[in-house]
Amino acid sequence: MKKIKYFYNANSLRYEKLETPLRVKLLRVLGFISAAIVTAVIIVSIAYRYFPSANEKRLQSQNEDLKDDYEVLQERTKKLQDRMGDLE
């Protein structure tokens, strides 16, 4: 249950109910939503920077495999060049 707020009116010497205008309520709601969105964007950007996605992990492992294959090919070409040098 919502707590009702009152304020003291010095002109009528009475306590009157405090009613917040719709504009103030909308500003509070929009402020909360914008703060939540900014916080979410910051968290997501940090998460993607330090924690790689599944696709990124797959690409990194594929890149490592290709580097290994490239090294094997380099060794083979080196051996073939040495053999060609021996034949000459």
PDB file of C-alpha atoms in Angstrom:
ATOM      1  CA  MET A   1       0.000   0.000   0.000  1.00  0.00           C
ATOM      2  CA  LYS A   2       1.306   3.405  -0.991  1.00  0.00           C
ATOM      3  CA  LYS A   3       2.106   5.868   1.767  1.00  0.00           C
ATOM      4  CA  ILE A   4       0.188   9.138   1.355  1.00  0.00           C
ATOM      5  CA  LYS A   5       2.334  12.250   1.704  1.00  0.00           C
ATOM      6  CA  TYR A   6       1.092  15.515   3.156  1.00  0.00           C
ATOM      7  CA  PHE A   7       2.472  19.041   3.330  1.00  0.00           C
ATOM      8  CA  TYR A   8       1.626  21.950   5.607  1.00  0.00           C
ATOM      9  CA  ASN A   9      -0.160  24.848   3.915  1.00  0.00           C
ATOM     10  CA  ALA A  10       0.730  28.034   5.804  1.00  0.00           C
ATOM     11  CA  ASN A  11      -2.157  29.994   4.242  1.00  0.00           C
ATOM     12  CA  SER A  12      -4.949  27.672   5.343  1.00  0.00           C
ATOM     13  CA  LEU A  13      -3.055  26.342   8.378  1.00  0.00           C
ATOM     14  CA  ARG A  14      -3.880  22.770   7.384  1.00  0.00           C
ATOM     15  CA  TYR A  15      -2.146  19.684   6.138  1.00  0.00           C
ATOM     16  CA  GLU A  16      -3.002  18.941   2.539  1.00  0.00           C
ATOM     17  CA  LYS A  17      -2.337  15.904   0.395  1.00  0.00           C
ATOM     18  CA  LEU A  18       0.750  16.220  -1.790  1.00  0.00           C
ATOM     19  CA  GLU A  19      -0.085  15.349  -5.380  1.00  0.00           C
ATOM     20  CA  THR A  20       2.779  14.996  -7.829  1.00  0.00           C
ATOM     21  CA  PRO A  21       2.013  16.202 -11.346  1.00  0.00           C
ATOM     22  CA  LEU A  22       1.976  13.805 -14.273  1.00  0.00           C
ATOM     23  CA  ARG A  23       4.993  15.553 -15.787  1.00  0.00           C
ATOM     24  CA  VAL A  24       7.101  14.806 -12.699  1.00  0.00           C
ATOM     25  CA  LYS A  25       5.968  11.171 -12.687  1.00  0.00           C
ATOM     26  CA  LEU A  26       6.866  10.807 -16.369  1.00  0.00           C
ATOM     27  CA  LEU A  27      10.280  12.386 -15.804  1.00  0.00           C
ATOM     28  CA  ARG A  28      10.979   9.946 -12.970  1.00  0.00           C
ATOM     29  CA  VAL A  29       9.956   6.954 -15.093  1.00  0.00           C
ATOM     30  CA  LEU A  30      11.968   8.135 -18.110  1.00  0.00           C
ATOM     31  CA  GLY A  31      14.965   8.835 -15.889  1.00  0.00           C
ATOM     32  CA  PHE A  32      14.810   5.323 -14.467  1.00  0.00           C
ATOM     33  CA  ILE A  33      14.455   3.757 -17.923  1.00  0.00           C
ATOM     34  CA  SER A  34      17.344   5.783 -19.362  1.00  0.00           C
ATOM     35  CA  ALA A  35      19.576   4.902 -16.397  1.00  0.00           C
ATOM     36  CA  ALA A  36      18.719   1.216 -16.861  1.00  0.00           C
ATOM     37  CA  ILE A  37      19.517   1.371 -20.584  1.00  0.00           C
ATOM     38  CA  VAL A  38      22.856   3.115 -20.014  1.00  0.00           C
ATOM     39  CA  THR A  39      23.787   0.579 -17.334  1.00  0.00           C
ATOM     40  CA  ALA A  40      22.830  -2.308 -19.630  1.00  0.00           C
ATOM     41  CA  VAL A  41      24.925  -0.903 -22.489  1.00  0.00           C
ATOM     42  CA  ILE A  42      27.951  -0.528 -20.221  1.00  0.00           C
ATOM     43  CA  ILE A  43      27.598  -4.069 -18.864  1.00  0.00           C
ATOM     44  CA  VAL A  44      27.167  -5.570 -22.336  1.00  0.00           C
ATOM     45  CA  SER A  45      30.147  -3.679 -23.756  1.00  0.00           C
ATOM     46  CA  ILE A  46      32.358  -4.836 -20.879  1.00  0.00           C
ATOM     47  CA  ALA A  47      31.096  -8.399 -21.241  1.00  0.00           C
ATOM     48  CA  TYR A  48      31.854  -8.533 -24.964  1.00  0.00           C
ATOM     49  CA  ARG A  49      35.279  -7.017 -24.443  1.00  0.00           C
ATOM     50  CA  TYR A  50      36.494  -9.511 -21.817  1.00  0.00           C
ATOM     51  CA  PHE A  51      34.373 -12.618 -22.493  1.00  0.00           C
ATOM     52  CA  PRO A  52      34.452 -13.883 -26.090  1.00  0.00           C
ATOM     53  CA  SER A  53      31.280 -15.206 -27.676  1.00  0.00           C
ATOM     54  CA  ALA A  54      30.893 -18.787 -28.904  1.00  0.00           C
ATOM     55  CA  ASN A  55      31.413 -17.701 -32.506  1.00  0.00           C
ATOM     56  CA  GLU A  56      34.558 -15.812 -31.556  1.00  0.00           C
ATOM     57  CA  LYS A  57      35.950 -18.866 -29.726  1.00  0.00           C
ATOM     58  CA  ARG A  58      35.250 -21.021 -32.771  1.00  0.00           C
ATOM     59  CA  LEU A  59      37.018 -18.544 -35.059  1.00  0.00           C
ATOM     60  CA  GLN A  60      40.028 -18.364 -32.737  1.00  0.00           C
ATOM     61  CA  SER A  61      40.412 -22.144 -32.695  1.00  0.00           C
ATOM     62  CA  GLN A  62      40.031 -22.225 -36.481  1.00  0.00           C
ATOM     63  CA  ASN A  63      42.710 -19.545 -36.764  1.00  0.00           C
ATOM     64  CA  GLU A  64      45.086 -21.586 -34.593  1.00  0.00           C
ATOM     65  CA  ASP A  65      44.466 -24.668 -36.752  1.00  0.00           C
ATOM     66  CA  LEU A  66      45.230 -22.678 -39.893  1.00  0.00           C
ATOM     67  CA  LYS A  67      48.452 -21.360 -38.357  1.00  0.00           C
ATOM     68  CA  ASP A  68      49.537 -24.915 -37.547  1.00  0.00           C
ATOM     69  CA  ASP A  69      48.740 -26.037 -41.094  1.00  0.00           C
ATOM     70  CA  TYR A  70      50.707 -23.082 -42.468  1.00  0.00           C
ATOM     71  CA  GLU A  71      53.751 -24.029 -40.386  1.00  0.00           C
ATOM     72  CA  VAL A  72      53.572 -27.608 -41.694  1.00  0.00           C
ATOM     73  CA  LEU A  73      53.397 -26.314 -45.260  1.00  0.00           C
ATOM     74  CA  GLN A  74      56.359 -24.020 -44.622  1.00  0.00           C
ATOM     75  CA  GLU A  75      58.420 -26.973 -43.385  1.00  0.00           C
ATOM     76  CA  ARG A  76      57.454 -29.052 -46.432  1.00  0.00           C
ATOM     77  CA  THR A  77      58.407 -26.290 -48.873  1.00  0.00           C
ATOM     78  CA  LYS A  78      61.725 -25.818 -47.049  1.00  0.00           C
ATOM     79  CA  LYS A  79      62.481 -29.541 -47.380  1.00  0.00           C
ATOM     80  CA  LEU A  80      61.495 -29.526 -51.058  1.00  0.00           C
ATOM     81  CA  GLN A  81      63.717 -26.510 -51.730  1.00  0.00           C
ATOM     82  CA  ASP A  82      66.623 -28.263 -50.015  1.00  0.00           C
ATOM     83  CA  ARG A  83      66.081 -31.360 -52.185  1.00  0.00           C
ATOM     84  CA  MET A  84      65.922 -29.241 -55.335  1.00  0.00           C
ATOM     85  CA  GLY A  85      69.171 -27.584 -54.299  1.00  0.00           C
ATOM     86  CA  ASP A  86      70.779 -31.003 -53.861  1.00  0.00           C
ATOM     87  CA  LEU A  87      69.620 -32.083 -57.328  1.00  0.00           C
ATOM     88  CA  GLU A  88      71.213 -29.084 -59.010  1.00  0.00           C
TER      89      GLU A  88
END
